Coordinates of C-alpha atoms in Angstrom, one line a residue:
M152 CA -15.0 -87.8 -39.0
N153 CA -18.4 -88.0 -40.5
T154 CA -20.4 -84.8 -41.3
T155 CA -24.0 -84.2 -42.4
I156 CA -24.7 -80.8 -43.9
E157 CA -28.1 -79.0 -43.8
K158 CA -28.6 -75.7 -45.5
Q159 CA -30.8 -73.2 -43.6
E160 CA -32.1 -69.7 -44.1
G161 CA -29.9 -66.7 -43.7
N162 CA -26.9 -68.3 -45.4
I163 CA -26.4 -70.6 -42.4
V164 CA -25.5 -74.3 -42.7
K165 CA -26.1 -76.8 -39.8
V166 CA -23.3 -79.3 -39.6
D167 CA -23.7 -82.6 -37.6
I168 CA -20.3 -83.8 -36.8
E169 CA -19.5 -87.3 -35.5
I170 CA -15.9 -87.9 -34.2
P171 CA -15.0 -91.6 -33.7
A172 CA -14.7 -92.6 -30.0
K173 CA -10.9 -93.4 -30.4
D174 CA -10.2 -89.8 -31.5
A175 CA -12.6 -88.3 -28.9
I176 CA -10.8 -90.2 -26.0
S177 CA -7.5 -89.0 -27.4
Y178 CA -8.7 -85.4 -27.3
Y179 CA -9.9 -86.0 -23.7
N180 CA -6.6 -87.7 -22.5
N181 CA -4.5 -84.9 -24.0
A182 CA -6.7 -82.3 -22.3
A183 CA -6.3 -84.1 -18.9
K184 CA -2.5 -84.0 -19.4
K185 CA -2.5 -80.4 -20.3
I186 CA -4.7 -79.4 -17.2
A187 CA -2.4 -81.5 -15.0
Q188 CA 0.6 -79.4 -16.0
Y189 CA -0.7 -76.2 -14.2
V190 CA -3.1 -77.6 -11.5
N191 CA -1.8 -78.3 -8.0
I192 CA -3.0 -81.8 -6.8
P193 CA -1.9 -82.9 -3.4
G194 CA 0.6 -85.7 -3.4
F195 CA 1.7 -85.2 -7.1
R196 CA 4.1 -83.1 -8.9
K197 CA 2.6 -81.0 -11.7
G198 CA 1.9 -83.1 -14.8
K199 CA 2.4 -86.3 -13.0
A200 CA -1.1 -87.1 -11.7
P201 CA -2.9 -89.9 -13.5
R202 CA -6.1 -89.2 -15.4
N203 CA -8.5 -90.6 -12.7
I204 CA -7.0 -88.3 -10.0
V205 CA -7.2 -85.3 -12.4
E206 CA -10.9 -86.2 -12.9
Q207 CA -11.5 -86.4 -9.2
N208 CA -10.0 -82.9 -8.6
I209 CA -11.1 -81.1 -11.7
G210 CA -14.2 -83.0 -13.0
E211 CA -14.9 -84.6 -16.3
E212 CA -16.8 -81.5 -17.6
R213 CA -13.9 -79.2 -17.4
I214 CA -11.6 -81.7 -19.1
K215 CA -14.2 -82.1 -21.9
H216 CA -14.4 -78.4 -22.2
E217 CA -10.7 -78.1 -22.6
A218 CA -10.6 -81.0 -25.1
L219 CA -13.2 -79.2 -27.3
E220 CA -11.5 -75.9 -27.0
T221 CA -8.3 -77.5 -28.4
A222 CA -9.9 -79.8 -31.0
L223 CA -12.7 -77.6 -32.5
P224 CA -10.4 -75.2 -34.5
R225 CA -8.9 -78.1 -36.3
I226 CA -12.3 -79.9 -36.7
F227 CA -14.0 -76.8 -38.1
S228 CA -11.0 -76.2 -40.4
D229 CA -11.3 -79.6 -41.9
V230 CA -15.1 -79.3 -42.3
I231 CA -14.7 -75.8 -44.1
R232 CA -11.9 -77.2 -46.4
E233 CA -13.7 -80.4 -47.3
N234 CA -17.0 -78.6 -48.1
S235 CA -15.3 -75.5 -49.7
F236 CA -17.3 -73.2 -47.4
D237 CA -16.7 -69.5 -47.8
V238 CA -17.3 -68.4 -44.2
V239 CA -17.8 -64.9 -42.9
A240 CA -17.7 -65.6 -39.1
Q241 CA -16.4 -68.0 -36.6
P242 CA -18.4 -71.3 -36.6
Y243 CA -20.2 -71.9 -33.3
V244 CA -21.3 -75.0 -31.4
E245 CA -25.0 -75.4 -30.9
S246 CA -24.9 -78.6 -28.8
Y247 CA -22.7 -81.6 -28.3
N248 CA -22.8 -85.0 -26.7
F249 CA -19.4 -86.1 -25.3
K250 CA -19.5 -89.4 -23.4
I251 CA -16.3 -91.3 -22.6
G252 CA -16.0 -94.4 -24.8
E253 CA -18.6 -93.2 -27.4
D254 CA -18.5 -91.2 -30.6
L255 CA -18.4 -87.5 -30.0
K256 CA -21.3 -85.8 -31.6
I257 CA -21.3 -82.0 -32.3
V258 CA -24.0 -79.8 -33.9
A259 CA -22.5 -76.6 -35.2
K260 CA -23.7 -73.6 -37.2
I261 CA -21.5 -72.0 -39.9
E262 CA -22.4 -68.6 -41.4
L263 CA -21.5 -68.5 -45.1
R264 CA -20.8 -65.5 -47.4
P265 CA -23.9 -64.6 -49.4
E266 CA -24.0 -65.4 -53.0
V267 CA -23.7 -62.3 -55.1
K268 CA -25.3 -62.3 -58.6
L269 CA -23.7 -59.6 -60.7
G270 CA -25.5 -57.5 -63.2
D271 CA -23.6 -55.6 -65.8
Y272 CA -20.2 -54.5 -64.7
K273 CA -18.3 -54.4 -68.0
G274 CA -18.9 -52.6 -71.3
M275 CA -21.3 -50.0 -69.9
T276 CA -21.5 -46.3 -71.0
L277 CA -22.5 -43.8 -68.5
E278 CA -22.9 -40.0 -68.5
V279 CA -21.6 -38.1 -65.6
E280 CA -21.7 -34.4 -64.9
G281 CA -18.2 -32.9 -65.2
Y282 CA -16.7 -30.7 -62.7
K283 CA -16.7 -27.1 -63.7
I284 CA -13.9 -24.8 -62.6
E285 CA -15.5 -21.7 -61.2
E286 CA -14.9 -18.4 -63.2
D287 CA -13.5 -16.7 -60.1
A288 CA -11.4 -19.8 -59.0
M289 CA -8.1 -18.0 -59.9
Q290 CA -9.0 -14.9 -57.9
K291 CA -10.2 -16.9 -55.0
S292 CA -6.8 -18.8 -54.9
L293 CA -4.9 -15.6 -55.1
D294 CA -7.0 -14.0 -52.4
G295 CA -6.5 -17.1 -50.2
M296 CA -2.7 -16.9 -50.6
M297 CA -2.7 -13.2 -49.7
K298 CA -4.9 -13.9 -46.6
Q299 CA -2.5 -16.6 -45.6
H300 CA 0.4 -14.1 -45.7
A301 CA -1.4 -11.2 -44.2
T302 CA 0.1 -9.5 -41.2
T303 CA -1.7 -7.6 -38.4
V304 CA -1.2 -4.3 -36.8
L305 CA -2.7 -2.8 -33.6
V306 CA -5.4 -0.2 -33.9
T307 CA -6.1 2.2 -31.2
D308 CA -8.0 5.0 -32.8
R309 CA -11.3 3.4 -33.8
N310 CA -14.0 0.9 -33.0
T311 CA -13.9 -2.7 -34.1
K312 CA -14.8 -3.6 -37.7
N313 CA -16.2 -6.9 -39.0
D314 CA -12.9 -8.0 -40.5
D315 CA -10.8 -7.3 -37.4
I316 CA -9.0 -9.7 -35.1
I317 CA -9.7 -8.9 -31.5
V318 CA -8.4 -9.9 -28.1
F319 CA -11.1 -9.8 -25.5
D320 CA -12.5 -11.1 -22.1
F321 CA -15.9 -12.7 -21.8
E322 CA -18.0 -14.4 -19.2
G323 CA -21.3 -16.1 -20.0
F324 CA -24.5 -16.5 -18.0
S325 CA -27.7 -18.5 -18.8
N326 CA -30.9 -18.5 -16.7
G327 CA -29.1 -16.7 -13.9
E328 CA -26.3 -19.3 -13.7
K329 CA -22.7 -19.0 -14.9
I330 CA -22.0 -21.1 -17.9
E331 CA -19.4 -23.8 -17.3
H332 CA -16.3 -23.2 -19.5
G333 CA -18.1 -20.1 -20.7
D334 CA -15.5 -17.6 -19.9
A335 CA -12.0 -16.6 -20.9
K336 CA -9.3 -13.9 -20.7
N337 CA -7.5 -12.4 -23.6
F338 CA -9.3 -14.6 -26.0
T339 CA -8.3 -14.0 -29.7
M340 CA -11.2 -14.0 -32.3
D341 CA -11.2 -13.3 -36.0
L342 CA -14.6 -11.6 -36.4
A343 CA -14.9 -12.6 -40.0
N344 CA -14.3 -16.3 -39.3
S345 CA -15.8 -17.0 -35.9
S346 CA -17.2 -20.4 -34.9
F347 CA -18.9 -19.0 -31.8
I348 CA -22.7 -19.0 -31.2
P349 CA -24.6 -17.4 -34.1
G350 CA -24.9 -13.7 -33.5
F351 CA -22.0 -13.6 -31.0
A352 CA -19.2 -12.2 -33.3
E353 CA -21.6 -9.7 -35.0
Q354 CA -22.3 -8.0 -31.6
L355 CA -18.6 -7.4 -31.2
V356 CA -18.5 -5.2 -34.2
D357 CA -18.3 -1.4 -33.6
R358 CA -17.1 -1.7 -30.1
P359 CA -14.4 0.6 -28.5
L360 CA -11.3 -0.5 -26.7
G361 CA -11.7 -1.0 -22.9
E362 CA -15.4 -0.6 -22.6
E363 CA -17.4 -3.3 -20.8
F364 CA -20.7 -4.3 -22.4
D365 CA -23.2 -7.2 -22.5
I366 CA -24.4 -9.1 -25.5
E367 CA -27.5 -11.2 -25.7
V368 CA -27.5 -14.5 -27.7
K369 CA -29.4 -17.8 -28.0
F370 CA -27.9 -21.2 -28.1
P371 CA -28.9 -23.3 -31.1
E372 CA -31.6 -25.8 -30.6
E373 CA -29.3 -28.6 -31.6
Y374 CA -26.5 -27.5 -29.3
H375 CA -24.5 -30.4 -28.0
E376 CA -24.9 -29.5 -24.3
K377 CA -28.6 -30.3 -23.7
K378 CA -28.9 -27.9 -20.7
L379 CA -28.0 -24.9 -22.9
A380 CA -29.8 -26.0 -26.1
G381 CA -32.2 -23.3 -27.2
Q382 CA -31.5 -21.2 -24.1
P383 CA -30.9 -17.5 -24.0
A384 CA -27.5 -16.3 -22.6
T385 CA -25.8 -13.1 -21.7
F386 CA -22.1 -12.5 -22.1
K387 CA -20.2 -9.7 -20.4
C388 CA -17.4 -8.7 -22.6
K389 CA -14.4 -6.3 -22.7
I390 CA -12.1 -5.6 -25.7
N391 CA -8.4 -5.4 -24.9
E392 CA -6.9 -5.2 -28.3
I393 CA -8.0 -4.5 -31.9
K394 CA -5.9 -5.7 -34.8
T395 CA -6.4 -5.1 -38.5
K396 CA -5.2 -7.3 -41.3
V397 CA -2.7 -5.9 -43.8
F398 CA -2.6 -7.9 -47.1
P399 CA 0.5 -8.0 -49.3
E400 CA 0.4 -6.6 -52.8
L401 CA 0.1 -9.0 -55.7
N402 CA 3.3 -8.4 -57.4
D403 CA 6.4 -10.3 -58.5
E404 CA 8.0 -9.8 -55.1
F405 CA 5.1 -11.6 -53.5
A406 CA 5.3 -14.4 -56.1
Q407 CA 8.9 -14.9 -55.4
K408 CA 8.2 -15.0 -51.6
I409 CA 5.7 -17.8 -51.7
G410 CA 7.3 -20.3 -54.2
P411 CA 9.8 -21.0 -57.0
F412 CA 8.2 -18.2 -59.2
K413 CA 9.9 -15.2 -60.7
T414 CA 6.7 -13.3 -61.8
V415 CA 3.0 -13.2 -61.0
D416 CA 2.3 -14.7 -64.4
E417 CA 4.3 -17.8 -63.4
L418 CA 2.3 -18.0 -60.1
K419 CA -0.9 -17.8 -62.1
A420 CA 0.2 -20.5 -64.4
D421 CA 0.9 -22.8 -61.5
I422 CA -2.5 -22.1 -60.0
Q423 CA -4.1 -22.8 -63.4
K424 CA -2.3 -26.1 -63.6
Y425 CA -3.4 -27.0 -60.1
L426 CA -7.1 -26.1 -60.9
E427 CA -7.0 -28.2 -64.1
N428 CA -5.4 -31.2 -62.3
Q429 CA -8.0 -30.8 -59.5
K430 CA -10.8 -31.0 -62.2
K431 CA -9.1 -34.2 -63.6
D432 CA -9.1 -35.7 -60.1
I433 CA -12.6 -34.9 -59.3
D434 CA -13.9 -36.1 -62.6
K435 CA -12.0 -39.3 -62.2
A436 CA -13.4 -39.8 -58.7
N437 CA -16.9 -38.9 -59.7
S438 CA -16.7 -41.3 -62.7
E439 CA -15.4 -44.2 -60.6
K440 CA -18.1 -43.6 -58.1
A441 CA -20.9 -43.5 -60.7
I442 CA -19.6 -46.8 -62.3
F443 CA -19.4 -48.5 -58.9
E444 CA -22.8 -47.3 -57.8
K445 CA -24.4 -48.7 -61.0
V446 CA -22.6 -52.0 -60.6
V447 CA -23.7 -52.3 -57.0
A448 CA -27.3 -51.3 -57.8
S449 CA -27.6 -54.0 -60.4
A450 CA -26.1 -56.7 -58.2
E451 CA -28.4 -59.1 -56.3
V452 CA -27.4 -60.3 -52.9
D453 CA -29.3 -61.6 -49.9
I454 CA -27.4 -60.2 -46.9
Q455 CA -28.1 -61.8 -43.5
Q456 CA -28.8 -59.4 -40.6
S457 CA -25.9 -60.8 -38.6
M458 CA -23.4 -59.3 -41.1
I459 CA -25.1 -56.0 -41.0
D460 CA -25.1 -56.0 -37.1
R461 CA -21.4 -56.9 -37.0
E462 CA -20.5 -54.1 -39.4
A463 CA -22.8 -51.7 -37.4
D464 CA -20.8 -52.5 -34.3
E465 CA -17.6 -51.6 -36.1
L466 CA -19.2 -48.3 -37.2
V467 CA -20.2 -47.6 -33.6
A468 CA -16.6 -48.0 -32.5
E469 CA -15.4 -45.7 -35.4
Y470 CA -18.1 -43.2 -34.5
K471 CA -17.1 -43.1 -30.8
E472 CA -13.4 -42.6 -31.8
K473 CA -14.4 -39.7 -34.0
L474 CA -16.4 -38.1 -31.3
A475 CA -13.5 -38.5 -28.9
Q476 CA -11.1 -36.7 -31.3
Q477 CA -13.6 -33.8 -31.5
G478 CA -13.9 -33.6 -27.7
F479 CA -17.4 -35.2 -27.4
T480 CA -18.6 -38.4 -25.8
W481 CA -21.0 -41.2 -27.0
E482 CA -23.4 -40.1 -24.2
Q483 CA -23.5 -36.6 -25.5
A484 CA -24.3 -37.8 -29.0
L485 CA -27.1 -39.9 -27.7
E486 CA -28.5 -36.9 -25.9
A487 CA -28.3 -34.7 -28.9
H488 CA -29.6 -37.1 -31.6
G489 CA -31.2 -40.1 -29.8
Y490 CA -30.1 -43.7 -29.8
D491 CA -32.7 -44.9 -32.4
D492 CA -31.8 -42.2 -35.0
I493 CA -28.0 -42.8 -34.6
M494 CA -28.4 -46.6 -34.9
K495 CA -30.8 -46.3 -37.8
Q496 CA -28.2 -44.3 -39.7
L497 CA -25.3 -46.5 -38.8
K498 CA -27.2 -49.7 -39.8
E499 CA -28.0 -48.1 -43.2
D500 CA -24.4 -47.3 -43.7
A501 CA -23.5 -50.8 -42.5
L502 CA -25.7 -52.3 -45.2
V503 CA -24.1 -50.2 -47.9
R504 CA -20.6 -51.1 -46.7
V505 CA -21.3 -54.8 -46.6
K506 CA -22.9 -54.9 -50.0
N507 CA -20.0 -52.9 -51.5
S508 CA -17.5 -55.3 -50.0
L509 CA -19.3 -58.4 -51.3
V510 CA -19.6 -57.0 -54.8
I511 CA -15.9 -56.0 -54.9
D512 CA -14.9 -59.5 -53.7
K513 CA -17.2 -61.1 -56.3
I514 CA -15.7 -59.1 -59.2
A515 CA -12.2 -59.8 -58.0
K516 CA -13.1 -63.5 -58.0
E517 CA -14.7 -63.5 -61.4
E518 CA -11.8 -61.5 -63.0
N519 CA -9.0 -63.2 -61.0
I520 CA -7.9 -59.9 -59.4
T521 CA -5.6 -60.5 -56.5
V522 CA -3.3 -58.5 -54.3
S523 CA 0.3 -59.2 -54.9
Q524 CA 3.3 -58.6 -52.6
A525 CA 4.1 -55.6 -54.8
D526 CA 0.6 -54.1 -54.3
F527 CA 0.8 -54.5 -50.5
G528 CA 4.3 -53.0 -50.5
A529 CA 3.0 -50.0 -52.5
K530 CA 0.2 -49.5 -49.9
L531 CA 2.7 -49.6 -47.0
T532 CA 4.9 -47.1 -48.9
E533 CA 2.0 -44.8 -49.5
L534 CA 1.2 -44.8 -45.8
S535 CA 4.8 -44.3 -44.7
Q536 CA 5.0 -41.3 -47.1
M537 CA 1.7 -39.9 -45.8
Y538 CA 2.7 -40.0 -42.2
Q539 CA 6.4 -39.4 -43.0
I540 CA 7.6 -42.6 -41.2
D541 CA 10.2 -45.0 -42.2
P542 CA 8.6 -48.1 -43.9
N543 CA 10.2 -50.6 -41.5
T544 CA 9.1 -48.5 -38.5
M545 CA 5.6 -48.3 -40.1
I546 CA 5.5 -52.1 -40.4
K547 CA 6.5 -52.5 -36.7
Q548 CA 3.8 -50.1 -35.6
L549 CA 1.1 -51.6 -37.7
S550 CA 2.0 -55.1 -36.6
Q551 CA 0.9 -54.2 -33.0
T552 CA -2.7 -53.8 -34.2
P553 CA -4.4 -57.1 -35.0
G554 CA -6.1 -57.2 -38.3
V555 CA -4.6 -54.1 -39.7
F556 CA -2.8 -55.9 -42.5
N557 CA -6.0 -57.5 -43.6
V558 CA -7.6 -54.0 -43.8
L559 CA -4.7 -52.7 -45.9
S560 CA -4.9 -55.7 -48.2
Q561 CA -8.7 -55.2 -48.6
Q562 CA -8.0 -51.5 -49.4
A563 CA -5.5 -52.5 -52.1
L564 CA -8.0 -55.0 -53.6
N565 CA -10.7 -52.2 -53.6
E566 CA -8.4 -49.9 -55.5
K567 CA -7.5 -52.7 -58.1
V568 CA -11.2 -53.5 -58.7
T569 CA -12.0 -49.8 -59.0
K570 CA -9.3 -49.4 -61.6
F571 CA -10.6 -52.6 -63.4
L572 CA -14.1 -51.1 -63.6
A573 CA -12.8 -47.7 -64.8
D574 CA -10.7 -49.4 -67.5
N575 CA -13.6 -51.6 -68.7
N576 CA -16.4 -49.0 -68.8
T577 CA -16.9 -45.7 -70.6
V578 CA -17.9 -42.4 -69.0
N579 CA -18.9 -39.4 -71.0
L580 CA -18.6 -36.2 -69.0
K581 CA -21.5 -33.8 -69.6

């Protein structure tokens, strides 16, 4: 096999490949035999028809196509290995000349990984704003615990208050039409923590039991259902139950109830330890982020548009999956935000992800950072613990998704490079 390499713009190389006629005819004959195995030809058992009969029934072009489909992966693999190409996508054939008895000529394009020129990435000193524990963080934590363990009691002798929990019926109308899915019976709402339309919960305050009343609201301009966005609405309501929250007392008995504590002081000490560990974790994450952002900003790399487009396609798939998990569709997102705005943001995110990945791989190469079997095993153990699944079961489940092990391996590499950068640079917390 003879090859001629021509570098082109956009990290593309054009490869002219010439396969000797004897090899080309071997590919062709093998393809004819393979096709004959599963094609019914009158007068012949499968696999027994001679080549000329197969050609008459199937045609030379189909045999040539089969021959190329079989041979190209090995041909491309040899070209990549011989030239030490660092490819980022499958090579593709631009043209070919396949004549029986002559050398097979193929013109292919191969997309290479962009060359990354690193700036400073070791021995730097950075200043990062340190995370500050709020003065009332302890009290907020205690309040949160008491809210979590609050109980409710029915109230029958007063109107609703803004911190009550109510059970009510409602039915919504907009522009004279009933709102689809805009009604419910015995719906429970925490008036202090409502996710309804702005102004809805507020109008349920100071209302008596059993009385029917209307409230007027306006849907937000950015509401996901375009028909209702910015539109006025009327909701007919009736309150069936009023419940008030009863919070426990902050005493030793409460501390013993919620954890392995004998006194409130022990509980507070545990909260303080948590807050301090939280500060360490946030400071560590912010420091690593600042280092990496500076390293990436100083790196020079010419990224071809095709890499960004492929990454954007993956982001679109992830975005659609998130929408589905939240009960929305891609079409609803397009209506709400517009295709151009969504794609602009996703392509900007794709560029950042691609550059980050290229810089990480370059540092790993420069510093000989690799992912060992132990690193990969630790990643699998971490996942199994997170989802509380047996490691062997986890491996079986993951193996059903193509490419997932490569993703996990890349995550492990990212973490090792991040640690390397943290160990080899200094951060002063302000």
